[in-house]
Short mmCIF file of C-alpha atoms in Angstrom, two decimals:
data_model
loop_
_atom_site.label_atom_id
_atom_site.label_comp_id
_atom_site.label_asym_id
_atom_site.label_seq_id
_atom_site.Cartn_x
_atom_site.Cartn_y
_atom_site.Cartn_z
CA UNK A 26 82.52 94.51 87.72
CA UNK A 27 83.33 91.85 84.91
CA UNK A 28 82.81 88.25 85.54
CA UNK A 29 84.04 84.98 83.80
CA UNK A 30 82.22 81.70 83.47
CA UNK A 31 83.15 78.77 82.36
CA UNK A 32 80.89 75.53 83.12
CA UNK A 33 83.10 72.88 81.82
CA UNK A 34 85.55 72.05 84.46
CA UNK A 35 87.26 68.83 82.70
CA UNK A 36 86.99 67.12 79.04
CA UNK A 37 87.81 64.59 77.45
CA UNK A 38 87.69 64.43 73.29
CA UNK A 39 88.98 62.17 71.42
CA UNK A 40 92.27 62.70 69.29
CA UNK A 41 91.70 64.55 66.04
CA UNK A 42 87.90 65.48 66.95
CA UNK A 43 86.79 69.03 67.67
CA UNK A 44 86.05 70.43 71.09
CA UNK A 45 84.36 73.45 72.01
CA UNK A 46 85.31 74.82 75.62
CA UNK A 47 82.12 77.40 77.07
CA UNK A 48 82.49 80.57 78.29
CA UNK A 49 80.31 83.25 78.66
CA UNK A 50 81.22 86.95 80.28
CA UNK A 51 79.04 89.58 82.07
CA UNK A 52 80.12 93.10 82.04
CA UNK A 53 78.17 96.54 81.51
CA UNK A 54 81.09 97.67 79.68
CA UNK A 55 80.63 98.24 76.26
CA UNK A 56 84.16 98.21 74.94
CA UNK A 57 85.77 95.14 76.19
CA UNK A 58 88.14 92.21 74.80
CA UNK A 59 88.04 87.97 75.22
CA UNK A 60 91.16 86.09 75.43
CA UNK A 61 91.89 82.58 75.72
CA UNK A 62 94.99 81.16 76.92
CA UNK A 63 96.31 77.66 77.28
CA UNK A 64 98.12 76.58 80.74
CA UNK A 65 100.23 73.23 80.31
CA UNK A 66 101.20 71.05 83.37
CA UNK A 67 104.74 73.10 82.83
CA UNK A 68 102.41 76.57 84.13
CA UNK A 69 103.09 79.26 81.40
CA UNK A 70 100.35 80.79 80.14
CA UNK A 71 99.65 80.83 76.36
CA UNK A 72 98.32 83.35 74.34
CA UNK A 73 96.09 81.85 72.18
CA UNK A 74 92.81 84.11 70.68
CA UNK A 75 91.37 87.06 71.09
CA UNK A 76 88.49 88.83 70.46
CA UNK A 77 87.62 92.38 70.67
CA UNK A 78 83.88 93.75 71.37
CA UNK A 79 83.63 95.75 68.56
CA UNK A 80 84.63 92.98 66.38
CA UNK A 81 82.45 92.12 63.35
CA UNK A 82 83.85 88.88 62.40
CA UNK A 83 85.06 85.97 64.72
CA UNK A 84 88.38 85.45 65.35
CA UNK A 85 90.47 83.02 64.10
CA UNK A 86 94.35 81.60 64.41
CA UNK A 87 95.21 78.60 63.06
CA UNK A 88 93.12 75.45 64.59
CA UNK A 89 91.70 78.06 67.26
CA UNK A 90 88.68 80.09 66.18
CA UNK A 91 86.55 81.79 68.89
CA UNK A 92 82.49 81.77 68.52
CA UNK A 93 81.34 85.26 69.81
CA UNK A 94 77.98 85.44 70.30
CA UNK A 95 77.73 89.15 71.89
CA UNK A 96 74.08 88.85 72.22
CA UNK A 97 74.56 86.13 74.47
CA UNK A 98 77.74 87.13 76.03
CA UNK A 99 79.39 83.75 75.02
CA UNK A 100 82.62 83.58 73.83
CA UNK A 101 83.37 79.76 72.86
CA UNK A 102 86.55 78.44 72.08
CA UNK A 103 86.70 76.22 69.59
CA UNK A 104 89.56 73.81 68.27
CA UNK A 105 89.45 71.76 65.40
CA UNK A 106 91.30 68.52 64.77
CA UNK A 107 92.61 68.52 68.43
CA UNK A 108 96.22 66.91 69.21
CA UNK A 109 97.40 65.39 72.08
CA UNK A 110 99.41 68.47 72.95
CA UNK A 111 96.37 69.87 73.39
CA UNK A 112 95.62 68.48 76.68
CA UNK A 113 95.99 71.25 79.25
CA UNK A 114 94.34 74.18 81.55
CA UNK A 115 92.39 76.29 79.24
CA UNK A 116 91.37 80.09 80.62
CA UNK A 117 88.96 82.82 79.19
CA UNK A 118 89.38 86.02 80.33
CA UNK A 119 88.03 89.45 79.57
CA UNK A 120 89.41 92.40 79.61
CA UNK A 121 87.95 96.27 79.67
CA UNK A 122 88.80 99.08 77.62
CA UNK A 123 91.38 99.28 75.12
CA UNK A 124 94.80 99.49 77.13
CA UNK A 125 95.75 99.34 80.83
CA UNK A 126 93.49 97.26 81.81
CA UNK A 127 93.55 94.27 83.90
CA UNK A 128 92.20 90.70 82.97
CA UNK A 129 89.90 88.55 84.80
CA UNK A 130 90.00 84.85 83.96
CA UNK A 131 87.49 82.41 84.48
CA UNK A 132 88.14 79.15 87.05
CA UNK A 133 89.51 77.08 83.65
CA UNK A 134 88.73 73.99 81.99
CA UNK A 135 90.83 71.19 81.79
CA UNK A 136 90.93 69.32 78.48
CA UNK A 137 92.45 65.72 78.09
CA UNK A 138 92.72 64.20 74.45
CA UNK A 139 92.35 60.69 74.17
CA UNK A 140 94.72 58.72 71.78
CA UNK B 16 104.79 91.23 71.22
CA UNK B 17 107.24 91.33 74.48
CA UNK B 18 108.63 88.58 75.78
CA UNK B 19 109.26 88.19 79.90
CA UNK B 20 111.74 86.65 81.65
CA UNK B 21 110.72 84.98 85.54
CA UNK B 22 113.31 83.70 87.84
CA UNK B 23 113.03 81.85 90.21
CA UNK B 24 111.15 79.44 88.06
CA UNK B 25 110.60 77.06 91.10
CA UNK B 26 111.60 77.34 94.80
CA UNK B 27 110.77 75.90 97.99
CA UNK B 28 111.02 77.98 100.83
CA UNK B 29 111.35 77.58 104.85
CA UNK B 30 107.82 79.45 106.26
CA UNK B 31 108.78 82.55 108.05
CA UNK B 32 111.16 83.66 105.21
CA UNK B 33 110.85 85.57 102.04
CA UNK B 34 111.30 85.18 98.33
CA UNK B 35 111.63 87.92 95.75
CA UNK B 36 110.43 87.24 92.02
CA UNK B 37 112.15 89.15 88.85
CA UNK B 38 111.14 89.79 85.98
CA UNK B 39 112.30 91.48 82.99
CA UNK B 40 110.83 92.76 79.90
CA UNK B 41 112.47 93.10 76.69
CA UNK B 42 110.91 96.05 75.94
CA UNK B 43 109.75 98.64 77.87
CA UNK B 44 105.78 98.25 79.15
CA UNK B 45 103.87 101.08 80.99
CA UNK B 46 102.00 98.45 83.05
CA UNK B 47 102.87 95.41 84.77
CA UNK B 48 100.53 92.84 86.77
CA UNK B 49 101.39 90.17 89.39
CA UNK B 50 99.01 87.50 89.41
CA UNK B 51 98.85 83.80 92.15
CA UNK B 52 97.68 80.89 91.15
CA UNK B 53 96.92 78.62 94.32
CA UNK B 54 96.87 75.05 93.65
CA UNK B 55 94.02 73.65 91.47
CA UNK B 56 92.49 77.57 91.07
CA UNK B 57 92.58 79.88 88.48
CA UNK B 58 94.82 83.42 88.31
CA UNK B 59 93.66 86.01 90.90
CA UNK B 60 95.21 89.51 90.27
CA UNK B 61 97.75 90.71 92.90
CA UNK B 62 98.67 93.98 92.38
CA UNK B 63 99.24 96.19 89.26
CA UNK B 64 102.67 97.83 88.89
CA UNK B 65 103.53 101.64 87.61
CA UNK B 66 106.50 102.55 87.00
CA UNK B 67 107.73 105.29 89.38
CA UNK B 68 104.53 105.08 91.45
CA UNK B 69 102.89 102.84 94.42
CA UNK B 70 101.14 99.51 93.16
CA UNK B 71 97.56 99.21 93.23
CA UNK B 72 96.72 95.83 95.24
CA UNK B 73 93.64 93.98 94.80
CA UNK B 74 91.21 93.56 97.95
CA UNK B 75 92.70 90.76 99.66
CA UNK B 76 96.41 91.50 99.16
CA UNK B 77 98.40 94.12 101.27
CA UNK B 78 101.65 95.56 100.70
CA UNK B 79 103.63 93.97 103.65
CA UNK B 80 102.48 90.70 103.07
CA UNK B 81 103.52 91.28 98.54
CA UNK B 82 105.93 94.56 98.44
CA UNK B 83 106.18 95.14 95.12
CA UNK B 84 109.07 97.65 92.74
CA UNK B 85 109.04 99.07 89.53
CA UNK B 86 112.19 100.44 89.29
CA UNK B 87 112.17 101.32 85.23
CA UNK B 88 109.82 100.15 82.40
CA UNK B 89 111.32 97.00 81.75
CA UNK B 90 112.06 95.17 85.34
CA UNK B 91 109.69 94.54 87.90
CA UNK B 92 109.71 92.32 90.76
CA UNK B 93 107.20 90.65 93.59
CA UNK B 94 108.20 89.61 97.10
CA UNK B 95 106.43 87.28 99.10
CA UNK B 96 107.14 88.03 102.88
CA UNK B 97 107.07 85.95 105.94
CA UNK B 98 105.91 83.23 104.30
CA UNK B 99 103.06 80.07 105.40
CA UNK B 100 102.56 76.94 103.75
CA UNK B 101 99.23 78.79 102.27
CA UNK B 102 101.51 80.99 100.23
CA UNK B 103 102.38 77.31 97.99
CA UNK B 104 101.14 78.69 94.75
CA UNK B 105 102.49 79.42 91.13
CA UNK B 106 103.18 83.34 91.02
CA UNK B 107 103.29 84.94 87.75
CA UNK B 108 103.83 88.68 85.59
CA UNK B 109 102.78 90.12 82.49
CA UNK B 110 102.45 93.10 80.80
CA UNK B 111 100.25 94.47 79.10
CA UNK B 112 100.92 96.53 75.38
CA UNK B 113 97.69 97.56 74.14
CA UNK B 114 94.28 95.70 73.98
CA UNK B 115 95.66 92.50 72.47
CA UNK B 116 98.98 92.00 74.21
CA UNK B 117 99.14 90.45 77.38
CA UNK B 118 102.26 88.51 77.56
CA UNK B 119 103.25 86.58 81.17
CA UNK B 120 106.44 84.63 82.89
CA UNK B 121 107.15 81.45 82.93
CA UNK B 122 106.06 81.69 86.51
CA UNK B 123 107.17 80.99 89.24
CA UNK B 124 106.34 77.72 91.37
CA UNK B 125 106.49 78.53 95.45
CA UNK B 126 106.33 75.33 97.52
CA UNK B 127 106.39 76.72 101.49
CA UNK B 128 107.46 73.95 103.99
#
């Protein structure tokens, strides 16, 4: 069975800084994928990153870029310059195989950005 | 990727009753997964939905407590029966369209009184 961590339950950065939110992932699987999604106080859930085991390079999209360390089994979020719409519920999850599969998120960290 | 469509997005509900989540996809998804959020937690799998077969529930969850249909490949919907104040917890879909696309609802916000 997969399992989530992530260590950080709140934050608080200040506005245009960078923040890196933890997470690190066991699993015996060797084909897997690492999301991240954002959860505002509204409760969608947003895509944000992902990041697939066989992956060579980190991902990256936009002011999100992930920090895979597969070694480790850490799969950091990173965001640069944050924003104050950045405060929110922030989720890893993993993922097994390459299609059908469900996710299993990790118990979230909650980011505030200070003005 | 698809985009989903929840309703109810919010409800409060007498305990003892039921409520019955929608949601459509607008395109057609071979899997679908119903997830709850309790208050302060993170998303615990429900059940994962087939189209013209039984779900698959996750230990914990039963089918007569969270009957679930999959009628075609784009509309799937969650009930949540006989309902207790414990049930009070954001329920949400999503799909899932290859290894990188998970897309969810809106959700739906359940307050049982």
């Amino acid at each position: 069975a997969q399992k989530i961590t992530q260590t950080q339950p709140g934050m608080f950065v200040q506005e245009k800084e960078a923040v890196t939110l933890d997470c690190t992932y066991d699993t015996s699987d060797p084909s897997y994928g690492l999301f991240w999604y954002k959860q505002p106080s509204s409760g969608e859930m947003i895509f944000l990153i992902y990041q697939g085991s066989y992956d060579q390079q980190n991902a990256t999209e936009g002011r999100y870029s992930l920090n895979f360390q597969k070694a480790r089994k850490s799969a950091n979020l990173v965001i640069s310059a944050s924003q104050l719409g950045d405060s929110a519920m922030y989720f890893c999850a993993i993922a097994h195989g390459f299609g059908n599969e469900k996710l299993t998120f990790g118990t979230g960290t909650r980011l505030t950005i200070i003005p | 990727s698809a985009v989903i469509s929840q309703k109810p997005s919010r409800d409060i509900c007498q305990r003892g009753t039921s409520l019955t989540i929608q949601c459509q996809v607008d395109s057609q998804v071979t899997m679908m997964f119903w997830y709850r959020q309790q208050p302060g937690q993170s998303l615990t799998l429900i059940a994962t939905a087939n189209q013209g077969s039984e779900a698959t529930y996750e230990s914990g969850f039963v089918i007569d407590k969270f009957p679930i249909s999959r009628p075609n490949l784009t509309f799937s919907t969650l009930t949540v029966s006989n309902m207790s104040p414990e049930d009070s917890s954001i329920y949400l879909c999503s799909d899932q369209t290859g290894s990188y696309g998970y897309t969810f609802g809106s959700g739906t916000r359940l307050t049982v009184v």
